[in-house]
Coordinates of C-alpha atoms in Angstrom, one line a residue:
Chain A
M1 CA -3.4 19.4 -5.7
S2 CA -3.1 16.7 -8.3
R3 CA -6.1 14.7 -9.2
F4 CA -4.3 11.5 -8.1
D5 CA -3.8 13.0 -4.6
E6 CA -7.4 14.3 -4.5
E7 CA -8.8 10.9 -5.6
T8 CA -6.8 8.9 -3.1
R9 CA -7.7 11.3 -0.2
V10 CA -8.7 9.5 3.0
V11 CA -9.9 11.2 6.2
P12 CA -10.4 9.9 9.7
A13 CA -14.0 9.0 10.4
A14 CA -15.9 9.2 13.6
D15 CA -15.7 5.6 14.6
G16 CA -11.9 5.2 14.3
R17 CA -12.2 4.1 10.7
W18 CA -10.9 6.0 7.6
A19 CA -13.2 7.2 4.9
G20 CA -13.2 8.5 1.3
T21 CA -14.8 8.1 -2.0
V22 CA -13.8 5.7 -4.8
S23 CA -13.5 7.9 -7.8
P24 CA -15.0 6.5 -11.0
A25 CA -12.1 8.1 -12.9
W26 CA -9.9 5.0 -12.3
N27 CA -12.3 2.5 -13.8
I28 CA -11.5 -0.2 -16.3
G29 CA -14.8 -1.2 -17.7
T30 CA -17.3 -0.7 -14.9
N31 CA -14.9 -1.6 -12.1
P32 CA -12.3 0.6 -10.4
N33 CA -8.8 -0.6 -11.1
G34 CA -7.3 -3.0 -8.5
G35 CA -4.1 -1.0 -8.1
Y36 CA -6.1 2.2 -7.5
L37 CA -8.2 0.4 -4.8
M38 CA -5.0 -0.9 -3.2
A39 CA -3.6 2.7 -3.1
L40 CA -6.8 3.8 -1.3
A41 CA -6.3 1.2 1.4
V42 CA -2.6 2.1 1.7
A43 CA -3.5 5.8 1.9
A44 CA -5.5 5.0 5.0
I45 CA -2.9 2.6 6.5
R46 CA -0.1 5.2 6.1
Q47 CA -2.1 7.7 8.1
A48 CA -2.5 5.3 10.9
L49 CA 1.3 4.6 11.0
P50 CA 3.0 8.0 10.5
A51 CA 6.4 6.6 11.5
H52 CA 6.1 4.0 8.7
P53 CA 4.8 5.9 5.7
D54 CA 5.8 3.5 2.9
P55 CA 4.4 0.2 1.8
L56 CA 7.2 -2.3 1.9
S57 CA 4.9 -5.3 1.2
V58 CA 1.2 -5.1 0.5
T59 CA -1.1 -8.0 -0.2
V60 CA -4.7 -7.5 -1.3
H61 CA -7.3 -10.1 -1.8
Y62 CA -10.1 -8.8 -3.9
L63 CA -13.4 -10.1 -2.4
K64 CA -15.8 -8.1 -4.5
P65 CA -15.5 -5.4 -7.2
G66 CA -15.4 -1.8 -5.9
V67 CA -18.0 0.8 -7.0
G68 CA -16.8 4.0 -8.6
G69 CA -18.5 7.1 -7.3
E70 CA -19.5 5.6 -4.0
P71 CA -18.0 6.2 -0.5
F72 CA -15.7 3.7 1.1
D73 CA -14.3 3.1 4.6
V74 CA -11.2 1.3 5.8
D75 CA -11.3 -0.5 9.1
L76 CA -7.7 -1.3 10.2
R77 CA -5.8 -2.9 13.0
V78 CA -2.2 -2.3 13.7
L79 CA -0.8 -5.8 14.4
R80 CA 2.8 -4.9 15.3
T81 CA 5.0 -1.8 15.3
G82 CA 8.7 -2.1 15.5
R83 CA 11.6 0.3 14.8
Q84 CA 11.8 -0.6 11.1
I85 CA 8.4 -2.1 10.3
G86 CA 4.7 -1.7 11.2
T87 CA 2.3 -4.4 10.2
V88 CA -1.4 -3.7 9.5
R89 CA -4.5 -5.6 8.6
A90 CA -7.2 -3.6 6.9
T91 CA -10.6 -4.1 5.3
L92 CA -11.9 -1.7 2.6
S93 CA -15.7 -1.7 2.5
Q94 CA -18.4 0.0 0.5
G95 CA -22.0 -0.1 1.4
G96 CA -21.2 -2.3 4.4
E97 CA -19.7 -5.0 2.2
A98 CA -16.0 -5.9 2.4
R99 CA -14.3 -5.4 -1.0
L100 CA -10.6 -5.7 -0.2
E101 CA -8.8 -7.5 2.5
V102 CA -5.3 -6.1 3.0
L103 CA -2.2 -7.2 4.9
A104 CA 0.7 -4.7 4.8
A105 CA 4.2 -4.3 6.2
M106 CA 5.0 -0.5 6.3
G107 CA 8.3 1.2 6.7
A108 CA 10.4 4.1 5.4
L109 CA 11.9 3.8 1.9
A110 CA 15.2 5.4 0.9
E111 CA 15.6 7.5 -2.2
A112 CA 16.4 5.5 -5.3
S113 CA 20.1 4.6 -5.5
D114 CA 22.2 2.1 -7.4
A115 CA 22.4 -1.4 -6.1
P116 CA 24.0 -4.7 -7.2
L117 CA 21.9 -7.6 -8.5
V118 CA 19.0 -5.5 -9.8
P119 CA 17.8 -6.6 -13.3
P120 CA 18.0 -3.7 -15.8
P121 CA 14.8 -2.1 -17.1
P122 CA 13.4 -3.2 -20.4
G123 CA 15.1 -1.5 -23.4
M124 CA 12.4 0.8 -24.7
P125 CA 12.1 3.2 -27.5
P126 CA 11.2 6.7 -26.2
P127 CA 7.6 6.8 -25.0
H128 CA 6.3 8.8 -28.0
A129 CA 7.5 6.0 -30.2
C130 CA 5.6 3.4 -28.1
V131 CA 2.0 2.3 -28.4
A132 CA -0.6 4.0 -26.1
R133 CA -2.7 1.6 -24.2
S134 CA -6.2 2.2 -25.6
A135 CA -9.7 1.4 -24.9
A136 CA -10.2 0.6 -28.6
A137 CA -7.5 -2.0 -28.6
Q138 CA -9.0 -3.8 -25.7
G139 CA -12.6 -3.3 -26.5
I140 CA -13.6 -1.8 -23.2
D141 CA -14.1 1.6 -21.7
M142 CA -11.0 2.8 -19.7
A143 CA -11.7 5.9 -17.8
I144 CA -8.3 5.3 -16.1
L145 CA -6.5 6.4 -19.3
D146 CA -7.6 10.0 -18.6
R147 CA -5.6 9.7 -15.4
V148 CA -2.5 7.7 -16.3
E149 CA -0.8 7.4 -19.6
V150 CA 0.4 3.8 -20.3
R151 CA 2.8 3.3 -23.2
L152 CA 3.4 -0.3 -24.5
H153 CA 6.6 -1.6 -26.0
P154 CA 5.9 -1.7 -29.8
D155 CA 7.5 -5.1 -30.1
D156 CA 5.3 -6.7 -27.5
G157 CA 2.0 -8.3 -28.4
P158 CA 1.1 -11.7 -29.8
G159 CA 4.1 -13.1 -31.7
G160 CA 6.5 -10.5 -30.4
G161 CA 7.6 -12.0 -27.2
G162 CA 9.6 -14.9 -28.6
G163 CA 7.0 -17.4 -27.2
R164 CA 6.9 -15.7 -23.8
A165 CA 3.8 -14.1 -22.2
R166 CA 5.5 -10.8 -21.6
G167 CA 4.5 -7.2 -21.8
S168 CA 6.5 -4.0 -21.0
G169 CA 6.1 -0.3 -21.2
G170 CA 6.2 3.0 -19.4
G171 CA 3.6 4.9 -17.3
R172 CA 3.1 8.3 -15.8
V173 CA 0.3 10.2 -14.0
L174 CA -1.2 12.5 -16.6
D175 CA -1.5 15.7 -14.6
G176 CA 2.2 15.9 -14.1
R177 CA 2.3 14.5 -10.6
E178 CA 5.6 12.7 -10.1
P179 CA 5.5 9.0 -9.1
D180 CA 5.9 7.9 -5.5
A181 CA 5.3 4.6 -3.6
L182 CA 1.5 5.0 -3.8
A183 CA 1.6 5.6 -7.6
A184 CA 3.8 2.6 -7.9
L185 CA 1.0 0.5 -6.6
V186 CA -1.3 1.8 -9.4
F187 CA 1.4 1.1 -12.0
A188 CA 1.7 -2.5 -10.7
D189 CA -1.8 -3.1 -12.1
A190 CA -2.2 -0.6 -15.0
Y191 CA -1.0 -2.7 -17.9
P192 CA -2.7 -5.3 -20.1
P193 CA -2.3 -8.8 -18.7
A194 CA 1.1 -10.2 -19.8
V195 CA -0.7 -13.3 -21.1
F196 CA -2.2 -11.1 -23.9
G197 CA 1.4 -10.7 -25.1
L198 CA 1.4 -14.4 -26.0
L199 CA -2.2 -15.3 -26.7
G200 CA -3.9 -12.0 -27.5
A201 CA -6.9 -10.7 -25.5
V202 CA -8.1 -14.0 -24.1
G203 CA -10.9 -12.5 -22.0
W204 CA -11.4 -11.0 -18.6
V205 CA -8.5 -11.6 -16.2
P206 CA -9.8 -10.7 -12.8
T207 CA -7.2 -10.5 -10.0
V208 CA -7.7 -12.7 -7.0
E209 CA -4.7 -11.6 -5.1
L210 CA -2.0 -8.9 -5.7
T211 CA 1.2 -8.5 -3.7
V212 CA 3.5 -5.5 -4.3
Q213 CA 6.8 -5.0 -2.6
V214 CA 8.0 -1.4 -3.0
R215 CA 11.8 -1.2 -2.8
R216 CA 12.7 2.5 -3.3
R217 CA 11.1 5.9 -3.8
P218 CA 11.0 6.5 -7.5
A219 CA 12.8 9.4 -9.2
P220 CA 10.7 11.8 -11.2
G221 CA 9.6 10.9 -14.7
W222 CA 8.2 7.8 -16.4
M223 CA 8.2 4.6 -14.6
L224 CA 9.0 1.5 -16.7
A225 CA 7.6 -1.9 -16.1
R226 CA 7.9 -5.5 -17.3
F227 CA 5.3 -8.2 -16.7
E228 CA 5.5 -11.9 -17.3
T229 CA 3.3 -14.9 -16.8
V230 CA 5.3 -18.2 -16.6
D231 CA 2.4 -20.5 -15.8
M232 CA -1.2 -20.7 -16.7
V233 CA -3.2 -23.8 -15.5
D234 CA -6.8 -24.6 -14.8
G235 CA -7.9 -21.1 -15.7
R236 CA -5.5 -19.5 -13.2
L237 CA -2.3 -17.6 -13.8
I238 CA 0.5 -15.9 -12.0
E239 CA 1.8 -12.6 -13.3
D240 CA 5.1 -11.2 -12.1
G241 CA 6.1 -7.6 -12.5
L242 CA 9.1 -5.4 -12.1
L243 CA 8.9 -1.6 -12.0
W244 CA 11.8 0.8 -12.4
D245 CA 12.0 4.6 -12.3
S246 CA 13.4 6.9 -15.0
Q247 CA 16.9 6.4 -13.7
G248 CA 16.8 2.6 -14.0
H249 CA 16.4 2.0 -10.3
L250 CA 14.2 -0.9 -9.3
V251 CA 11.1 0.6 -7.6
A252 CA 8.8 -2.4 -7.0
Q253 CA 8.2 -6.1 -7.6
S254 CA 4.6 -7.4 -8.0
R255 CA 3.0 -10.7 -8.3
Q256 CA -0.7 -11.5 -8.8
L257 CA -2.9 -14.6 -8.9
A258 CA -5.6 -14.0 -11.5
L259 CA -8.3 -16.0 -13.2
V260 CA -8.8 -16.3 -16.9
R261 CA -12.4 -16.0 -18.0
G262 CA -13.3 -16.9 -21.5
S263 CA -15.4 -13.8 -22.0
G264 CA -16.5 -10.6 -20.3
P265 CA -14.7 -7.3 -20.1
R266 CA -11.0 -7.4 -20.9
G267 CA -8.4 -6.1 -18.6
Chain B
M1 CA 1.0 -41.7 10.2
S2 CA 4.0 -39.7 9.0
R3 CA 5.6 -37.4 11.5
F4 CA 4.9 -34.5 9.2
D5 CA 1.2 -35.2 9.3
E6 CA 1.3 -35.8 13.1
E7 CA 3.2 -32.6 13.6
T8 CA 0.9 -30.5 11.5
R9 CA -2.3 -31.9 13.2
V10 CA -4.9 -29.4 14.0
V11 CA -8.2 -30.1 15.8
P12 CA -11.3 -28.0 16.4
A13 CA -11.2 -26.2 19.8
A14 CA -14.2 -25.4 22.0
D15 CA -14.4 -21.8 21.1
G16 CA -14.6 -22.2 17.3
R17 CA -10.8 -21.9 17.0
W18 CA -8.4 -24.6 15.9
A19 CA -5.7 -25.9 18.1
G20 CA -2.5 -27.9 18.0
T21 CA 1.1 -28.0 19.2
V22 CA 4.1 -26.4 17.5
S23 CA 6.6 -29.3 17.3
P24 CA 10.1 -28.3 18.3
A25 CA 11.3 -30.8 15.6
W26 CA 11.0 -28.1 12.9
N27 CA 13.3 -25.6 14.5
I28 CA 16.1 -23.7 12.9
G29 CA 18.1 -22.4 15.8
T30 CA 15.7 -21.8 18.6
N31 CA 12.8 -20.8 16.3
P32 CA 10.3 -23.0 14.4
N33 CA 10.8 -22.7 10.7
G34 CA 8.5 -20.2 9.0
G35 CA 7.3 -22.5 6.3
Y36 CA 6.3 -25.1 9.0
L37 CA 4.4 -22.4 10.8
M38 CA 2.7 -21.4 7.6
A39 CA 1.7 -25.1 7.1
L40 CA 0.2 -25.2 10.6
A41 CA -2.0 -22.2 9.8
V42 CA -3.0 -23.7 6.4
A43 CA -3.8 -27.1 8.1
A44 CA -6.4 -25.2 10.2
I45 CA -7.7 -23.2 7.2
R46 CA -8.2 -26.2 5.0
Q47 CA -10.4 -27.9 7.7
A48 CA -12.6 -24.8 7.8
L49 CA -13.0 -24.9 4.0
P50 CA -13.4 -28.5 3.1
A51 CA -14.6 -27.7 -0.5
H52 CA -11.4 -25.7 -1.0
P53 CA -8.6 -27.9 0.4
D54 CA -5.6 -26.5 -1.3
P55 CA -3.6 -23.2 -0.8
L56 CA -3.7 -21.3 -4.1
S57 CA -2.1 -18.2 -2.6
V58 CA -1.0 -17.8 1.0
T59 CA 0.5 -14.7 2.6
V60 CA 2.0 -14.8 6.1
H61 CA 3.3 -11.9 8.0
Y62 CA 5.5 -13.1 10.9
L63 CA 4.8 -10.9 13.9
K64 CA 6.8 -12.7 16.5
P65 CA 8.7 -16.0 16.5
G66 CA 6.9 -19.2 17.3
V67 CA 7.8 -21.4 20.3
G68 CA 8.5 -25.0 19.6
G69 CA 6.9 -27.4 22.1
E70 CA 4.1 -25.0 23.0
P71 CA 0.4 -25.2 22.0
F72 CA -1.0 -22.8 19.4
D73 CA -4.4 -21.8 18.3
V74 CA -5.7 -20.4 15.0
D75 CA -8.6 -17.9 14.9
L76 CA -9.9 -17.6 11.4
R77 CA -12.6 -15.9 9.5
V78 CA -13.9 -17.0 6.1
L79 CA -14.1 -13.7 4.1
R80 CA -15.6 -15.2 0.9
T81 CA -16.5 -18.5 -0.6
G82 CA -17.1 -18.9 -4.3
R83 CA -17.3 -21.9 -6.6
Q84 CA -13.5 -21.9 -7.3
I85 CA -12.0 -19.9 -4.4
G86 CA -12.5 -19.4 -0.7
T87 CA -10.7 -16.6 1.0
V88 CA -9.7 -16.8 4.7
R89 CA -8.0 -14.5 7.2
A90 CA -6.3 -16.2 10.1
T91 CA -4.2 -15.5 13.2
L92 CA -2.0 -18.1 14.7
S93 CA -1.3 -17.4 18.3
Q94 CA 0.7 -18.9 21.2
G95 CA 0.3 -18.0 24.8
G96 CA -2.3 -15.4 23.8
E97 CA 0.1 -13.6 21.5
A98 CA -0.3 -13.4 17.8
R99 CA 2.6 -14.9 15.9
L100 CA 1.4 -15.2 12.3
E101 CA -1.2 -13.2 10.4
V102 CA -2.4 -15.0 7.4
L103 CA -4.4 -14.3 4.3
A104 CA -5.2 -17.2 2.0
A105 CA -7.1 -18.0 -1.2
M106 CA -8.0 -21.7 -1.1
G107 CA -9.2 -23.9 -3.9
A108 CA -8.7 -27.3 -5.5
L109 CA -5.5 -28.1 -7.4
A110 CA -5.2 -30.4 -10.3
E111 CA -2.7 -33.2 -10.5
A112 CA 0.6 -32.1 -12.0
S113 CA 0.5 -32.0 -15.8
D114 CA 2.6 -30.4 -18.5
A115 CA 1.9 -26.8 -19.4
P116 CA 3.4 -24.2 -21.7
L117 CA 5.5 -21.3 -20.4
V118 CA 6.8 -23.1 -17.3
P119 CA 10.5 -22.6 -16.7
P120 CA 12.4 -25.8 -16.5
P121 CA 13.7 -27.0 -13.1
P122 CA 17.4 -26.5 -12.4
G123 CA 19.7 -29.0 -13.9
M124 CA 20.9 -31.0 -10.9
P125 CA 23.2 -33.9 -10.3
P126 CA 21.4 -36.7 -8.6
P127 CA 20.6 -35.9 -4.9
H128 CA 23.3 -38.2 -3.5
A129 CA 25.9 -36.2 -5.5
C130 CA 24.6 -32.9 -4.0
V131 CA 25.6 -31.3 -0.7
A132 CA 23.4 -31.9 2.3
R133 CA 22.2 -28.7 4.0
S134 CA 23.9 -29.0 7.4
A135 CA 23.9 -27.3 10.7
A136 CA 27.7 -27.3 10.7
A137 CA 27.9 -25.4 7.5
Q138 CA 25.6 -22.7 8.8
G139 CA 26.8 -22.7 12.4
I140 CA 23.4 -23.2 13.9
D141 CA 21.3 -26.0 15.3
M142 CA 18.8 -27.3 12.8
A143 CA 16.4 -29.8 14.3
I144 CA 14.4 -29.5 11.0
L145 CA 17.1 -31.6 9.2
D146 CA 15.8 -34.7 11.1
R147 CA 12.5 -34.1 9.4
V148 CA 13.4 -32.9 5.9
E149 CA 16.4 -33.7 3.8
V150 CA 17.6 -30.7 1.8
R151 CA 20.3 -31.2 -0.9
L152 CA 22.1 -28.2 -2.4
H153 CA 23.4 -27.9 -5.9
P154 CA 27.2 -28.4 -5.6
D155 CA 28.0 -25.5 -7.9
D156 CA 26.0 -23.1 -5.8
G157 CA 27.6 -21.1 -3.0
P158 CA 29.7 -18.0 -3.1
G159 CA 31.4 -17.6 -6.4
G160 CA 29.4 -20.3 -8.1
G161 CA 26.4 -18.3 -9.2
G162 CA 28.0 -16.2 -11.8
G163 CA 27.6 -13.1 -9.7
R164 CA 23.9 -13.9 -9.0
A165 CA 22.4 -14.5 -5.5
R166 CA 21.1 -17.9 -6.4
G167 CA 20.6 -21.3 -4.7
S168 CA 19.0 -24.5 -5.9
G169 CA 18.5 -28.0 -4.7
G170 CA 16.2 -30.8 -3.9
G171 CA 14.1 -31.7 -0.8
R172 CA 12.0 -34.5 0.6
V173 CA 10.3 -35.4 3.9
L174 CA 12.6 -37.9 5.6
D175 CA 10.1 -40.5 6.8
G176 CA 9.0 -41.3 3.2
R177 CA 5.9 -39.2 3.2
E178 CA 5.3 -38.0 -0.4
P179 CA 5.0 -34.2 -1.0
D180 CA 1.7 -32.4 -1.2
A181 CA 0.6 -28.8 -1.2
L182 CA 1.2 -28.5 2.5
A183 CA 4.8 -29.9 2.2
A184 CA 5.4 -27.5 -0.6
L185 CA 4.9 -24.6 1.8
V186 CA 7.6 -26.0 4.0
F187 CA 10.0 -26.5 1.0
A188 CA 9.4 -22.8 0.1
D189 CA 11.2 -21.9 3.2
A190 CA 13.6 -24.8 3.9
Y191 CA 16.7 -23.6 2.0
P192 CA 19.6 -21.3 3.0
P193 CA 18.9 -17.7 1.9
A194 CA 19.8 -17.3 -1.8
V195 CA 21.9 -14.3 -0.9
F196 CA 24.3 -16.6 0.9
G197 CA 25.0 -18.0 -2.7
L198 CA 26.6 -14.6 -3.5
L199 CA 27.9 -13.2 -0.3
G200 CA 28.2 -16.2 2.0
A201 CA 26.4 -16.4 5.4
V202 CA 25.9 -12.7 6.0
G203 CA 23.9 -13.2 9.2
W204 CA 20.4 -13.8 10.3
V205 CA 17.8 -13.3 7.5
P206 CA 14.4 -13.2 9.3
T207 CA 11.3 -13.3 7.1
V208 CA 8.9 -10.4 7.4
E209 CA 6.4 -11.7 4.8
L210 CA 6.2 -14.9 2.8
T211 CA 3.7 -15.5 0.0
V212 CA 3.5 -18.9 -1.7
Q213 CA 1.3 -19.7 -4.7
V214 CA 0.8 -23.4 -5.1
R215 CA 0.1 -24.3 -8.7
R216 CA -0.3 -28.1 -8.9
R217 CA -0.3 -31.2 -6.7
P218 CA 3.3 -32.5 -6.8
A219 CA 4.1 -36.0 -8.1
P220 CA 5.8 -38.3 -5.6
G221 CA 9.6 -38.0 -5.1
W222 CA 12.1 -35.2 -4.6
M223 CA 10.9 -31.6 -5.0
L224 CA 13.4 -29.4 -6.7
A225 CA 13.7 -25.7 -6.0
R226 CA 15.5 -22.6 -7.1
F227 CA 15.7 -19.3 -5.2
E228 CA 17.1 -16.0 -6.2
T229 CA 17.5 -12.5 -4.7
V230 CA 17.6 -9.7 -7.3
D231 CA 17.6 -6.8 -4.9
M232 CA 19.0 -6.1 -1.5
V233 CA 18.8 -2.5 -0.2
D234 CA 18.7 -0.9 3.3
G235 CA 19.0 -4.3 5.0
R236 CA 15.9 -5.7 3.2
L237 CA 15.8 -8.2 0.4
I238 CA 13.3 -10.0 -1.7
E239 CA 13.8 -13.7 -2.4
D240 CA 11.9 -15.4 -5.2
G241 CA 11.5 -19.1 -5.4
L242 CA 10.2 -21.7 -7.9
L243 CA 9.5 -25.3 -6.9
W244 CA 9.1 -28.3 -9.2
D245 CA 8.1 -31.9 -8.6
S246 CA 10.2 -34.9 -9.6
Q247 CA 8.5 -34.9 -13.1
G248 CA 9.5 -31.3 -13.8
H249 CA 6.1 -29.8 -13.2
L250 CA 6.0 -26.4 -11.6
V251 CA 4.4 -26.9 -8.1
A252 CA 4.8 -23.5 -6.4
Q253 CA 6.1 -20.0 -6.7
S254 CA 7.2 -18.1 -3.6
R255 CA 8.4 -14.6 -2.7
Q256 CA 9.5 -13.3 0.7
L257 CA 10.5 -10.0 2.1
A258 CA 13.3 -10.5 4.6
L259 CA 15.6 -8.5 6.7
V260 CA 19.4 -8.9 6.7
R261 CA 20.8 -8.7 10.2
G262 CA 24.6 -8.4 10.6
S263 CA 24.7 -11.0 13.3
G264 CA 22.6 -13.5 15.2
P265 CA 21.6 -17.0 14.2
R266 CA 22.0 -17.8 10.6
G267 CA 19.2 -19.1 8.5

């Protein structure tokens, strides 16, 4: 069993809730990564809706940071089930305190296939020629980098984006587990904030809300991603993301509302 | 009092809920417009959080169509209040049945101002030289067009988008009421589906989930908008929107997951 599957394992609990443990292995700084926490919630939701195993659209509002190493439970309510889509509301709590509030439309995704309209993935050098995301570069501990490898486009970074707040790169789970819809949720939140690509590491960029639409099951191999912020005002920004699989198929779209703090941990 | 304000009026109900009536004046076909229903839910939420009057990020999952002319109530729960942001979960029901499930981050928006990064609004001829959105063109009753005027870029439409599923235009509330954050929610869902710009009116495009991030208070005047679908697969599409005020300031970003039905009412 891969560590990713082990560390997103959720089991039914006695009171109709779902339970597991937030692994500290997915921390950035002292907080579990937001995409990993989203994957935990969805791991519970998909068990409650076996006919609709895939997250078509998931919105998480982060109410309070998670705590790595501590148990969590997920209280969920199925709001609607149809032939194509099941809708669920869920709350992920630790120590009796709500951490994530989640609203998800679940369904069944097809295998990746070609489609019109889809924007092409970023042109990237091969991963070994890219820059590894590193704790040193961001000045913060990143346990998560023992779980996922994130490679950044060497031309990105301050001054490299032609005046745009962009970042792009490739990611994979380090123990060889191939990507799926759940891993796509993690990759939607595993890159440095795109605004760093314009302004450098401006501080802590905590996510208020993250929505990910998963479009297809990814093919095996690296997943590529591009993120961009087109607006930053009053200390709040929106970051858009697109994720593709190794065959160039669009796998997911993401958007988050985040705050920009002048100081604190970076990421 | 403008009809928009009258028809989004929500009052406290005896049981701690909020109550009002879904006006039939905002129907497209036989269903109230999704953006209007979102505005009703947010009208209740903002009353419950007076220190955080503006929707910074609102996600709605549409569980069941609303019914114009019938009362509604909103049951809400404040999940978190901080200095900058209040987070609320809400359910809008009619006749005891949940219609919308809502998750919102509320705060206080600044007046529109210039900012770097923001994409420019679509170049548009003056509104009188644009094409009015019409019931005839879409083959469906649109009561909503007595409430809002929606003008479409004359170059949009099948064949006009250079192979892209795009639409753009301008909108205003017809009784002279100036736009605000609540009206921006309506304009995020008041245009023909962008996919019509590539393929023509392919059928009914019901919204599963709509998320709108409001970025600034709009200046008075027309609000411009551009919508684009970059992926349609398995009868599901994502539509992205950007909305600007008359001064060219970015007011909102929107994204929706919608289904594509081969037949049925169009819109």
